[in-house]
Short mmCIF file of C-alpha atoms in Angstrom, two decimals:
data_model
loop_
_atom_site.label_atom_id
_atom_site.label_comp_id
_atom_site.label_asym_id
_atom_site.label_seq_id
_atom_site.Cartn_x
_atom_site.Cartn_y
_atom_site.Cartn_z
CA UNK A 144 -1.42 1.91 15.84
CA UNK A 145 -5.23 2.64 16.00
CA UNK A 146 -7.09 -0.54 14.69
CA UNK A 147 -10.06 1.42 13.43
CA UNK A 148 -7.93 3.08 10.92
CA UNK A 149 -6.35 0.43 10.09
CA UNK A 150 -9.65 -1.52 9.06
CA UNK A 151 -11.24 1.40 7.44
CA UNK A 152 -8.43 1.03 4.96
CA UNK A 153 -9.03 -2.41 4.48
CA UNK A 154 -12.61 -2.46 4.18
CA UNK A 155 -12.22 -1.27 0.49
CA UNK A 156 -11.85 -4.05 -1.81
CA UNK A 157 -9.82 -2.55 -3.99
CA UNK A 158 -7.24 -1.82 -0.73
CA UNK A 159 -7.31 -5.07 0.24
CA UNK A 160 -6.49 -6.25 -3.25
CA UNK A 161 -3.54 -3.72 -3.02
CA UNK A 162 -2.45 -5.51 0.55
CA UNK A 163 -2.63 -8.90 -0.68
CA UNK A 164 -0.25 -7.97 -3.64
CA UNK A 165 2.10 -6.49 -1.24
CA UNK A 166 2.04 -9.62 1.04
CA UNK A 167 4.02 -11.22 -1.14
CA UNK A 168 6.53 -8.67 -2.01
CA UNK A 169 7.00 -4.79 -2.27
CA UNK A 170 5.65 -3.35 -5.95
CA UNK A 171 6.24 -0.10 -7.69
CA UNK A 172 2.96 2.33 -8.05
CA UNK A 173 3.20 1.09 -12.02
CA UNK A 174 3.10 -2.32 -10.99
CA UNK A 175 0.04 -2.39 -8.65
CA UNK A 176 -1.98 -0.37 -11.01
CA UNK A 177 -1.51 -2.62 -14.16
CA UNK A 178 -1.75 -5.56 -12.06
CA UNK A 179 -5.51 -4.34 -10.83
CA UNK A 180 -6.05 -2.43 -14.30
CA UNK A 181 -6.46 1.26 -13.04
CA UNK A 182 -5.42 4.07 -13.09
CA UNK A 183 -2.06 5.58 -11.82
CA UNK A 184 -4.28 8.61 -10.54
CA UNK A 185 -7.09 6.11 -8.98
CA UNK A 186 -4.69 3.92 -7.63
CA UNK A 187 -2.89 6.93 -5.84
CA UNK A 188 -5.61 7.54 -4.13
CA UNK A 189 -5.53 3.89 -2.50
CA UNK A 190 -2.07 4.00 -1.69
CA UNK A 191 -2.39 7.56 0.25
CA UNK A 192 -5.45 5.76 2.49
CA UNK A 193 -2.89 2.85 2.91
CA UNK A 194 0.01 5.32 3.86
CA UNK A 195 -1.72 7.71 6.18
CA UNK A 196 -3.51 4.64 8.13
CA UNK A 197 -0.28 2.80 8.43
CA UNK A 198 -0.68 -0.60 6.48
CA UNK A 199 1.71 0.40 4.09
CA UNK A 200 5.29 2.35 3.61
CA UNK A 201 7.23 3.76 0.59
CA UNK A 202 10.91 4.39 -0.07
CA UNK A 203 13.12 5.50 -2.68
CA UNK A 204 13.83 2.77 -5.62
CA UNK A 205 17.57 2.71 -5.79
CA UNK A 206 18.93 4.58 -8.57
CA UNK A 207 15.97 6.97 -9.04
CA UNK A 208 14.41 8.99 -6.10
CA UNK A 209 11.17 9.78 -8.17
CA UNK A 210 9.77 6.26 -7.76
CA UNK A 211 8.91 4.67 -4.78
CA UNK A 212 8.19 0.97 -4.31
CA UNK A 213 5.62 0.27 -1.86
CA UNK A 214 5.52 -2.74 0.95
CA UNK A 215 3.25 -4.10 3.62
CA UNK A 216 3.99 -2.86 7.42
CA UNK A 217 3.16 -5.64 8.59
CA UNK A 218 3.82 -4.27 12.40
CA UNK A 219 -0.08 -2.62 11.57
CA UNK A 220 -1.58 -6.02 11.77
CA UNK A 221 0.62 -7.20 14.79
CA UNK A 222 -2.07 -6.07 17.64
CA UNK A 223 -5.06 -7.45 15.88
CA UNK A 224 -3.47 -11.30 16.78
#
């Protein structure tokens, strides 16, 4: 896991907002937005950072493949301790 990318996606407050919701438990795309009040389209955006650097993963919601609930990898912050 590169570190740099991993705090470039942090260093975005609105990112880190996105991680600390997910530290507690795994959200829908719906949920995170309306929880930070933005956007589905702006908060997309986040979540693609957070995907592509490795903080994050997706997966199917049971029952319906077109959404995807979202949850912290938390193996991206294990070489930073």
């Amino acid at each position: 896991m590169n570190m740099v990318r991993t705090f470039a996606a942090l260093s975005d407050p609105t990112r880190l907002a996105v991680v600390e919701k997910l530290s507690a438990q795994p959200h829908r795309a719906g949920e995170l937005a309306a929880a930070l009040g933005m956007s589905a389209p702006a908060l997309s955006r986040h979540l693609r950072v957070l995907l592509e650097s490795g903080v994050i993963a997706d997966e199917a919601f049971e029952g319906d493949a077109r959404v995807r609930m979202f949850r912290l990898e938390r193996t991206a912050f294990s070489s930073a301790s």
